[in-house]
XYZ file of C-alpha atoms in Angstrom:
655
model
C 0.058 -0.203 -0.211
C 1.507 3.448 -0.604
C 3.065 5.570 2.083
C 1.070 8.263 1.076
C -2.351 6.359 2.195
C -0.653 4.264 5.336
C -2.882 4.196 8.023
C -1.443 4.362 11.465
C -3.425 1.676 13.326
C -2.238 1.736 16.966
C -4.731 0.631 19.162
C -5.285 1.333 22.699
C -7.060 -1.830 23.676
C -10.654 -2.042 25.392
C -12.533 1.027 23.648
C -9.694 1.909 21.913
C -8.586 4.634 19.145
C -5.781 4.841 16.631
C -2.567 6.450 17.590
C 0.711 6.706 16.244
C 3.816 4.591 16.459
C 2.811 1.105 14.701
C 3.807 -0.893 11.372
C 0.875 0.593 8.767
C 1.325 -1.730 6.260
C 1.488 -4.909 8.121
C -1.866 -3.536 10.358
C -3.572 -2.656 6.977
C -2.533 -6.357 5.684
C -4.299 -8.217 9.183
C -7.387 -6.420 8.594
C -7.752 -6.755 4.996
C -7.196 -10.615 5.952
C -9.467 -10.369 8.388
C -12.418 -8.659 6.606
C -12.236 -10.870 3.816
C -12.111 -13.966 6.610
C -8.756 -15.171 5.527
C -9.920 -17.775 2.716
C -6.471 -18.679 1.345
C -3.345 -19.600 3.252
C -1.471 -16.663 2.468
C -3.846 -14.057 3.509
C -3.883 -16.164 6.973
C -0.518 -16.330 7.507
C -0.741 -12.492 7.145
C -2.493 -12.377 10.255
C -0.419 -15.369 12.107
C 2.774 -13.669 11.133
C 1.307 -10.582 13.122
C 1.336 -12.570 16.142
C 4.987 -12.736 16.140
C 5.441 -8.997 15.801
C 7.827 -7.262 18.251
C 5.120 -4.393 18.549
C 2.744 -5.667 21.325
C -0.150 -3.102 19.493
C 0.219 -5.307 16.278
C -0.024 -8.866 18.025
C -3.075 -7.427 19.762
C -4.506 -6.897 16.290
C -3.632 -10.045 14.809
C -4.545 -12.676 18.042
C -8.087 -10.727 17.737
C -8.261 -11.599 13.833
C -7.962 -15.002 14.472
C -10.422 -15.002 17.126
C -12.681 -13.345 14.860
C -12.264 -16.082 12.187
C -14.372 -18.571 14.437
C -12.152 -21.417 13.599
C -11.482 -24.059 16.356
C -8.227 -25.311 14.293
C -6.548 -21.962 14.990
C -6.806 -22.416 19.009
C -3.094 -23.795 18.427
C -2.066 -20.616 17.037
C -4.088 -18.528 19.356
C -3.085 -20.186 22.846
C 0.860 -19.311 22.752
C -0.372 -15.582 23.137
C -1.753 -16.026 26.893
C 1.924 -16.103 27.675
C 2.772 -12.598 26.212
C 4.653 -9.923 27.857
C 1.713 -7.923 27.621
C -1.656 -7.555 29.385
C -3.417 -6.121 26.547
C -2.590 -8.993 24.402
C -3.207 -11.773 26.419
C -6.915 -10.168 26.935
C -7.516 -10.470 23.399
C -5.720 -13.932 23.701
C -8.300 -15.423 26.246
C -11.280 -13.419 24.173
C -10.032 -15.139 20.628
C -9.930 -18.558 22.316
C -13.820 -18.020 23.423
C -14.696 -16.510 19.890
C -12.935 -19.455 18.082
C -14.999 -22.195 20.189
C -18.620 -20.130 18.820
C -19.423 -22.639 16.882
C -18.010 -26.148 18.741
C -20.141 -28.433 20.323
C -17.661 -29.319 23.420
C -17.114 -32.428 22.763
C -14.224 -32.084 20.389
C -10.669 -32.395 21.682
C -9.442 -29.000 20.826
C -12.329 -27.390 22.952
C -11.107 -29.417 25.951
C -7.722 -28.270 25.209
C -8.835 -24.525 24.796
C -10.686 -25.064 28.376
C -7.292 -26.438 29.806
C -5.035 -23.709 28.455
C -7.394 -20.988 30.077
C -7.727 -22.929 33.282
C -3.909 -23.399 33.331
C -3.426 -19.586 32.514
C -6.000 -18.436 35.128
C -3.852 -20.018 38.045
C -0.614 -18.302 36.898
C -2.032 -14.889 35.465
C -0.872 -12.013 37.646
C -3.096 -9.291 36.435
C -6.345 -9.290 37.523
C -8.131 -7.761 34.115
C -6.547 -10.451 32.728
C -8.214 -13.168 34.986
C -11.329 -11.387 34.389
C -11.382 -12.121 30.713
C -10.135 -15.639 31.340
C -13.129 -15.962 33.735
C -15.400 -14.932 31.185
C -14.174 -16.808 28.520
C -14.436 -20.186 30.506
C -17.888 -19.055 31.074
C -18.464 -18.600 27.015
C -17.089 -22.286 26.071
C -19.408 -24.874 25.414
C -19.825 -28.053 27.421
C -20.714 -31.574 25.992
C -22.042 -32.653 29.162
C -23.124 -31.835 32.960
C -19.949 -32.675 34.770
C -18.325 -30.156 32.431
C -20.579 -27.548 33.546
C -20.158 -28.510 37.117
C -16.256 -28.436 37.099
C -16.442 -24.941 35.192
C -18.677 -23.660 37.972
C -15.813 -24.395 40.777
C -13.648 -22.660 39.051
C -15.565 -19.609 38.349
C -16.828 -19.525 42.112
C -13.290 -19.153 43.642
C -13.208 -15.540 42.231
C -16.427 -13.993 43.099
C -15.133 -12.188 46.149
C -12.176 -11.069 45.006
C -10.942 -7.843 43.128
C -13.692 -5.635 40.986
C -12.119 -7.077 37.670
C -11.839 -10.970 38.369
C -15.704 -10.541 40.694
C -17.213 -9.364 37.221
C -15.696 -11.902 35.081
C -16.617 -14.437 37.013
C -20.530 -13.721 37.383
C -20.454 -12.711 33.982
C -18.735 -16.264 33.169
C -21.383 -17.732 35.359
C -24.182 -16.182 33.278
C -23.084 -17.326 29.768
C -22.334 -20.976 31.694
C -26.186 -21.286 32.496
C -28.093 -19.298 29.900
C -25.801 -20.617 27.024
C -26.768 -24.159 26.610
C -30.206 -26.019 27.346
C -28.958 -29.541 26.780
C -26.906 -29.594 30.291
C -28.148 -29.116 33.276
C -28.620 -25.684 34.146
C -29.353 -25.560 38.077
C -26.836 -23.814 40.269
C -25.447 -25.363 43.114
C -26.612 -23.979 46.703
C -22.806 -23.001 47.117
C -22.839 -20.708 44.309
C -26.519 -19.769 44.387
C -25.648 -18.277 48.147
C -22.644 -16.388 46.783
C -24.180 -14.712 43.948
C -27.048 -13.636 46.365
C -24.185 -12.278 48.261
C -23.060 -10.342 44.975
C -26.409 -9.140 44.561
C -26.511 -7.603 47.818
C -23.429 -6.011 48.125
C -21.526 -6.550 45.031
C -18.484 -3.961 43.878
C -20.569 -2.622 40.890
C -24.075 -1.861 39.934
C -23.652 -3.665 36.674
C -22.201 -7.178 38.417
C -25.117 -6.816 40.771
C -27.217 -6.563 37.645
C -25.423 -10.118 36.070
C -25.597 -11.946 39.136
C -29.314 -11.500 39.466
C -30.086 -12.416 35.791
C -27.316 -15.473 36.654
C -29.618 -16.673 39.756
C -32.611 -16.510 37.373
C -30.593 -18.415 34.242
C -29.567 -21.045 37.194
C -32.924 -21.787 38.718
C -31.943 -20.352 42.021
C -33.500 -17.051 42.254
C -35.285 -16.772 45.228
C -37.910 -14.210 46.925
C -35.025 -12.947 49.417
C -32.626 -12.149 46.937
C -35.678 -10.602 44.493
C -36.829 -8.819 47.346
C -33.030 -7.213 47.877
C -32.995 -6.472 44.120
C -36.236 -4.764 43.823
C -35.144 -2.489 47.043
C -31.933 -1.299 45.303
C -32.083 2.476 44.598
C -30.042 1.254 40.998
C -33.348 1.231 38.542
C -32.154 -0.974 36.224
C -31.805 -3.555 39.123
C -35.081 -2.938 40.113
C -36.192 -3.299 36.693
C -34.420 -6.530 36.239
C -36.399 -7.936 39.799
C -39.612 -7.498 38.151
C -39.626 -9.949 35.183
C -37.009 -12.748 36.889
C -39.244 -12.832 40.270
C -42.385 -12.713 38.329
C -42.575 -16.524 39.199
C -41.989 -16.374 42.842
C -44.461 -15.825 45.329
C -43.784 -12.213 45.542
C -43.665 -11.637 42.060
C -47.238 -9.960 41.522
C -46.526 -7.450 44.761
C -43.435 -6.486 43.105
C -44.839 -5.772 39.796
C -48.042 -4.015 41.130
C -45.671 -1.955 43.590
C -43.357 -0.978 40.214
C -46.170 0.234 38.563
C -45.799 3.630 40.726
C -41.638 3.670 40.121
C -40.216 6.405 39.760
C -38.355 5.350 36.720
C -40.355 4.806 33.573
C -38.382 1.812 32.553
C -39.446 0.149 35.711
C -43.029 0.769 35.339
C -42.968 -0.605 32.090
C -41.383 -3.646 33.130
C -44.319 -3.898 35.524
C -47.114 -3.217 32.750
C -44.932 -5.977 30.802
C -44.990 -8.420 33.425
C -48.570 -8.274 34.671
C -49.752 -8.711 31.121
C -48.270 -11.744 30.959
C -51.056 -13.685 32.967
C -54.573 -14.655 32.191
C -56.170 -11.578 33.922
C -54.771 -8.002 34.828
C -55.692 -5.435 37.420
C -57.305 -3.063 34.977
C -58.014 0.055 37.083
C -53.955 0.318 37.695
C -53.234 -0.448 34.192
C -55.706 1.787 33.077
C -54.081 5.070 34.980
C -51.162 4.575 33.100
C -52.703 5.275 29.741
C -52.001 8.545 30.322
C -48.406 8.457 31.796
C -45.943 10.824 30.759
C -43.710 8.401 29.157
C -44.941 7.328 25.709
C -43.761 3.600 26.413
C -45.392 2.766 29.086
C -48.257 4.662 27.658
C -48.646 2.365 24.787
C -47.352 -0.792 26.644
C -50.705 -0.362 29.321
C -52.960 0.284 25.766
C -51.777 -3.142 24.720
C -52.003 -4.757 28.288
C -55.580 -3.852 28.173
C -56.780 -6.422 25.724
C -56.654 -9.375 28.464
C -59.662 -9.561 30.862
C -59.676 -8.110 34.180
C -59.152 -8.949 37.703
C -62.352 -10.279 39.495
C -64.762 -9.994 36.199
C -64.755 -6.276 36.052
C -65.596 -4.510 33.192
C -62.679 -4.138 30.444
C -62.226 -0.478 29.700
C -63.564 -1.197 26.292
C -65.391 2.417 26.015
C -61.612 3.950 26.372
C -59.723 1.990 24.561
C -62.345 2.623 21.889
C -62.048 6.936 22.428
C -58.394 6.918 22.360
C -58.250 4.415 18.993
C -61.127 6.611 17.031
C -59.046 10.035 17.309
C -58.877 12.039 14.499
C -57.279 14.976 12.686
C -54.306 16.425 14.071
C -54.735 14.928 17.531
C -54.695 11.292 15.457
C -51.666 12.060 13.523
C -49.654 13.625 16.611
C -50.819 10.484 19.015
C -50.884 7.541 16.150
C -48.870 5.834 18.056
C -51.278 5.181 21.356
C -54.107 4.986 18.601
C -52.603 2.202 17.045
C -52.237 0.555 20.449
C -55.725 1.131 21.516
C -57.004 -0.084 18.621
C -55.021 -3.314 18.594
C -56.233 -4.005 22.036
C -59.971 -2.744 21.249
C -60.078 -5.249 18.438
C -58.349 -8.197 20.068
C -60.842 -7.837 22.814
C -63.962 -7.553 20.687
C -62.830 -10.621 18.453
C -62.459 -12.489 21.619
C -65.786 -11.474 23.571
C -66.918 -12.487 19.887
C -65.999 -15.831 19.531
C -66.858 -16.598 23.099
C -70.390 -15.897 22.139
C -69.933 -12.797 25.040
C -70.658 -9.897 22.552
C -70.615 -6.474 24.049
C -72.075 -3.139 22.754
C -68.856 -1.476 22.768
C -67.414 -3.464 20.469
C -70.118 -2.329 17.487
C -67.541 0.224 16.434
C -64.874 -2.173 16.211
C -64.985 -2.334 12.593
C -65.445 1.335 11.576
C -62.512 2.315 13.680
C -60.204 -0.328 12.013
C -61.251 1.257 8.696
C -60.692 4.322 9.937
C -57.045 3.600 10.537
C -56.836 2.012 7.513
C -57.390 5.309 5.682
C -55.281 7.148 8.123
C -51.827 8.953 8.163
C -48.843 8.608 8.478
C -48.206 5.596 6.635
C -47.276 3.653 9.905
C -51.027 4.104 11.292
C -52.054 2.138 8.156
C -49.732 -0.614 8.753
C -50.533 -1.186 12.187
C -53.962 -1.302 11.354
C -53.465 -4.266 9.238
C -53.428 -6.655 12.248
C -56.768 -5.483 13.931
C -58.477 -5.105 10.812
C -57.626 -8.862 10.383
C -58.946 -9.279 13.891
C -62.194 -8.177 13.118
C -62.208 -10.455 10.004
C -62.629 -7.472 7.356
C -60.637 -9.035 4.213
C -61.897 -6.322 1.445
C -60.069 -3.620 3.633
C -57.092 -5.912 3.733
C -57.185 -6.114 0.165
C -57.133 -2.659 -0.093
C -54.177 -2.131 2.089
C -52.277 -4.911 0.303
C -52.123 -2.671 -3.047
C -51.113 0.776 -0.593
C -48.415 2.870 -1.886
C -45.897 1.824 1.024
C -44.118 -0.990 0.879
C -44.476 -1.724 4.634
C -48.278 -1.317 4.885
C -48.816 -4.148 1.967
C -46.178 -6.201 4.077
C -48.593 -5.997 6.935
C -51.743 -6.676 4.727
C -50.553 -9.763 3.254
C -49.180 -11.313 6.359
C -53.168 -11.214 7.694
C -54.121 -12.361 4.326
C -51.832 -15.381 4.807
C -53.482 -16.331 7.830
C -57.222 -15.895 6.519
C -55.755 -18.737 3.846
C -58.080 -17.806 1.344
C -56.652 -19.081 -2.007
C -58.272 -16.128 -3.947
C -55.617 -14.091 -2.626
C -52.798 -15.259 -3.926
C -53.097 -12.754 -6.587
C -52.399 -10.319 -4.113
C -49.036 -11.962 -3.488
C -48.083 -12.845 -6.712
C -48.518 -9.167 -7.759
C -46.245 -8.086 -4.606
C -43.500 -10.318 -6.210
C -42.421 -7.687 -8.417
C -42.087 -5.109 -5.702
C -38.838 -3.375 -5.304
C -39.106 -4.006 -1.538
C -37.186 -7.192 -0.144
C -39.309 -7.555 2.672
C -42.415 -7.100 0.891
C -41.169 -9.519 -1.874
C -39.960 -12.197 0.882
C -43.443 -12.017 2.501
C -45.056 -12.490 -0.719
C -42.607 -15.501 -1.323
C -43.711 -16.778 1.971
C -47.719 -16.437 1.765
C -47.579 -18.437 -1.684
C -46.145 -21.414 -0.045
C -48.372 -24.679 -0.519
C -51.055 -22.799 -2.889
C -51.631 -24.279 -6.121
C -51.888 -20.947 -7.960
C -50.299 -22.101 -11.654
C -49.210 -18.707 -12.337
C -47.689 -18.227 -8.810
C -44.412 -20.649 -10.116
C -43.776 -18.424 -13.312
C -44.260 -15.226 -11.373
C -41.561 -16.788 -8.272
C -39.321 -17.524 -11.089
C -39.124 -14.475 -12.661
C -38.779 -12.149 -9.401
C -36.002 -14.806 -8.196
C -34.158 -13.976 -11.718
C -34.725 -10.225 -11.612
C -33.146 -10.532 -7.682
C -30.348 -12.540 -8.673
C -29.183 -10.435 -11.237
C -28.908 -7.403 -8.980
C -26.112 -9.392 -7.085
C -26.539 -7.810 -4.121
C -26.083 -9.099 -0.482
C -29.324 -7.427 1.050
C -31.324 -9.625 -1.219
C -30.013 -13.103 -0.144
C -32.989 -13.179 2.567
C -35.974 -13.031 0.011
C -34.363 -15.215 -2.753
C -33.904 -17.683 0.073
C -37.548 -17.360 0.858
C -38.654 -17.801 -3.011
C -36.036 -20.914 -3.635
C -37.909 -22.467 -0.398
C -41.192 -21.562 -1.745
C -40.537 -23.240 -5.249
C -38.709 -26.337 -3.566
C -41.781 -27.002 -1.417
C -43.521 -27.309 -5.360
C -40.858 -29.306 -6.351
C -38.859 -26.542 -8.270
C -35.139 -26.489 -7.743
C -32.981 -23.122 -7.601
C -29.566 -21.946 -6.602
C -29.140 -18.950 -4.155
C -26.023 -17.083 -5.980
C -23.090 -16.635 -3.498
C -22.724 -13.004 -2.240
C -20.807 -10.671 -4.659
C -16.882 -9.169 -3.911
C -16.210 -6.970 -1.601
C -14.603 -4.168 -1.915
C -11.629 -2.946 0.769
C -13.194 -1.517 3.649
C -10.971 1.892 3.775
C -11.241 4.591 1.149
C -8.465 7.301 1.158
C -10.425 9.355 3.233
C -11.254 6.816 5.734
C -8.052 6.344 6.282
C -7.161 9.888 6.897
C -10.211 9.853 9.514
C -8.823 6.996 11.449
C -5.389 8.192 11.645
C -5.632 11.992 12.501
C -8.280 11.740 15.789
C -10.765 10.232 17.608
C -14.455 10.365 15.739
C -17.475 11.146 16.955
C -21.340 11.236 15.037
C -23.544 14.009 15.985
C -26.892 12.480 15.611
C -29.808 15.663 15.146
C -33.179 14.178 15.638
C -36.030 16.066 13.691
C -38.129 15.521 16.660
C -35.705 17.701 18.600
C -32.608 16.871 21.040
C -28.790 15.284 19.645
C -27.059 12.158 20.140
C -23.366 12.628 20.572
C -21.665 9.258 19.314
C -17.994 8.377 20.169
C -16.961 5.893 17.519
C -14.566 2.776 19.163
C -12.374 2.475 15.987
C -9.804 0.979 17.661
C -12.635 -2.336 18.162
C -14.344 -1.931 15.010
C -12.207 -0.528 12.467
C -14.062 -1.058 9.305
C -17.774 -0.651 10.585
C -16.662 2.491 11.999
C -14.933 3.491 8.290
C -18.065 2.349 6.388
C -20.285 4.152 9.171
C -18.563 7.570 8.193
C -18.786 7.039 4.614
C -22.292 6.358 4.683
C -22.956 9.610 7.344
C -20.414 11.635 5.090
C -22.648 10.892 2.216
C -25.522 11.967 3.923
C -27.067 8.501 3.464
C -28.550 8.290 6.854
C -30.220 11.870 7.177
C -34.208 11.928 7.128
C -34.073 8.025 7.863
C -36.191 6.439 10.656
C -35.900 4.329 13.796
C -38.537 1.943 12.854
C -37.911 -0.587 15.516
C -38.295 0.387 19.046
C -38.152 -1.976 21.798
C -38.323 -0.509 25.315
C -35.884 -2.104 27.527
C -33.867 -3.500 24.632
C -33.024 -1.630 21.881
C -33.965 1.019 19.032
C -32.876 0.328 15.493
C -32.831 2.462 12.196
C -30.999 3.488 9.143
C -33.140 1.453 6.982
C -33.736 2.988 3.528
C -37.040 1.200 3.629
C -37.665 1.409 7.565
C -37.832 -2.195 7.860
C -35.825 -5.400 8.589
C -34.559 -5.766 5.083
C -33.728 -2.746 3.860
C -29.992 -2.068 3.980
C -27.204 -1.148 2.567
C -24.867 -3.485 -0.013
C -22.387 -4.751 0.501
C -22.622 -6.587 4.214
C -20.077 -5.513 6.383
C -18.323 -8.610 8.601
C -19.003 -9.029 12.211
C -16.251 -7.351 14.573
C -17.065 -8.716 17.857
C -14.570 -7.969 20.758
C -13.974 -6.856 24.205
C -16.281 -4.475 24.562
C -20.095 -5.411 25.935
C -23.501 -4.439 24.827
C -23.829 -2.132 27.841
C -26.474 0.504 27.890
C -25.736 3.248 25.500
C -23.361 1.402 23.389
C -24.299 1.295 19.459
C -24.091 -1.775 17.270
C -24.738 -3.441 13.725
C -27.940 -5.015 12.875
C -27.954 -8.314 11.493
C -29.646 -11.222 10.029
C -26.983 -13.830 10.960
C -23.199 -14.406 10.745
C -21.491 -11.255 8.835
C -24.651 -9.708 7.681
C -24.691 -6.332 8.829
C -26.184 -3.976 6.291
C -25.405 -0.761 7.932
C -28.409 -0.809 9.876
C -27.500 0.692 13.556
C -29.084 -0.040 17.393
C -28.777 1.686 20.456
C -28.512 -0.500 23.029
C -31.050 0.919 25.650
C -30.238 -1.510 29.002
C -27.362 -4.035 29.342
C -27.459 -6.461 26.701
C -24.733 -8.730 27.630
C -26.595 -11.554 25.685
C -25.657 -9.803 22.485
C -21.774 -10.031 23.464
C -19.466 -12.149 20.714
C -22.354 -11.983 18.275
C -23.070 -7.911 17.238
C -20.513 -5.689 16.790
C -20.527 -2.704 18.823
C -18.838 0.237 16.939
C -19.565 3.203 19.230
C -21.108 4.489 22.400
C -23.678 7.342 23.392
C -21.400 10.165 25.314
C -24.166 13.019 25.018
C -28.075 12.590 24.964
C -28.879 8.921 26.369
C -32.285 11.141 27.345
C -32.915 11.642 24.238
C -32.394 8.182 22.867
C -34.743 6.871 26.008
C -37.598 8.926 24.590
C -37.255 7.848 20.919
C -40.313 6.702 19.712
C -40.987 4.218 16.484
C -40.703 6.504 13.086
C -38.684 9.302 14.737
C -36.362 10.181 12.226
C -32.507 11.365 12.230
C -32.661 15.004 10.539
C -29.122 14.797 10.207
C -25.787 12.919 10.682
C -22.270 14.575 11.211
C -19.205 13.453 11.419
C -16.640 15.392 13.973
């Protein structure tokens, strides 16, 4: 690579940034080999050679790259770096061994050798931070039988009362040990349960206490005493977890009712969700939350009111009908609440009709559903499809299936497919010619098992059209078409992905070399969100995000998916899961966890990132080692918390 384009790639391990001082060409070669997943012996040797560099930053990048290839056979090349002189390299090596075993079953000799190497190193390691990573990794390893689980459990529990790094590593290791594998014994021993209970009550770090609470639940060892201790905690995230994790315990109903009035909207939301898991709900307290100042709580309360009330009291159908029937400017402003109210209203009325207990309050349900089906914005029409289907209005669904917006058409076809009327195949066949991948995918799935002879020719035409695009993001609809054709005895082959370009252009190289980067997201609804881009952890992802942002690609795009107490997701040009940007990004998973405020890349499988982004609203450690983290929110988390479905990013600026 010409010197003028050299990328200075020293990495500060952890959440890192580029700095000066290492062999540019060698690290760039390692990153290119990693980006291509090292398909040849030559490209693999480029990475392995880097593990022998005299510079610890180069060794760290190289051993991390070996782990990201996720090949168990490379464990022998990774293991020697557990004894590296640099603690940062040893941390990366321990994590890389865990990543190398990601797809293993646990019974392979190489997998057992990895466990032995990590255990041996744990006994010798003098750095607490490295020991913490080793402990986390031991819990991540696959285990073929209950005996291996118990042996790992015993190794981890010894570190629960040591330094902050060791306690955190041991708790996270135990969490992965009992949450990952459903095919082995998953119950914590009484001794370990007691030790974790002590961490919940008095752990050194709030985040560690939360993971300990989740681990007790995953290991079927959470009791009311520990759940109550978590519920009394001053940390809202701990209280939030205490509600669902302890829902089935004796005090679960009491905690959920108390949580309905908690000061934290995240806790109130979790309380309504937990109450909604029952067959009957306390309609009075839930109805009171319809006017909650937090939009997520209010919407969840409306959705929950579809369930029967405790004690046989009447459902607040008039309230639901009134909110659902709002029109004009009020409806456009509060369309999310109106949509939630209609969903509950139609669902409750459908249940009443099916049980021969019709209510006079339900007489307007069909009219209100039709009102939404003609409403604005398009999201209101999209959300109307399910309640329109609930009241059995096939004619309105067929009209929605011809809506100008593809997401409305998708929702309508899903409902028509559930009605199983072969006369609706014409709607699905017409949708196969659409440009939107999600719509084509939905139509293809809906045609599976139908007997229309013209469906086969339409499916073949759609397959040929999408195949000619040579698009990574077309793979999902192509796969759906293939499966439907195969069910009818017609075989086609989904083409392989198009070759990927090098991940770094000249301007990205200059950006990454010059200084830490930040992205400023200005929301159309008001407020800004400032991101720090973690270049050292995910250089190719950061380069792609920066490139798209500088082109204005994200400007005006929405957050189309909002999952309170989980994530917000956006950046799709079609405002759906299947409309993204070619080509796919590779995963760049590492030591940075999916903590609250971190920003990741949405995927639909391994190495399928299409540049859609998501922000973690809470700690989502279960996403670790599966999804890339490329940024974290440093200002404006309160803006993130208030994002609702359809909110748009007016502008994304890179600084």
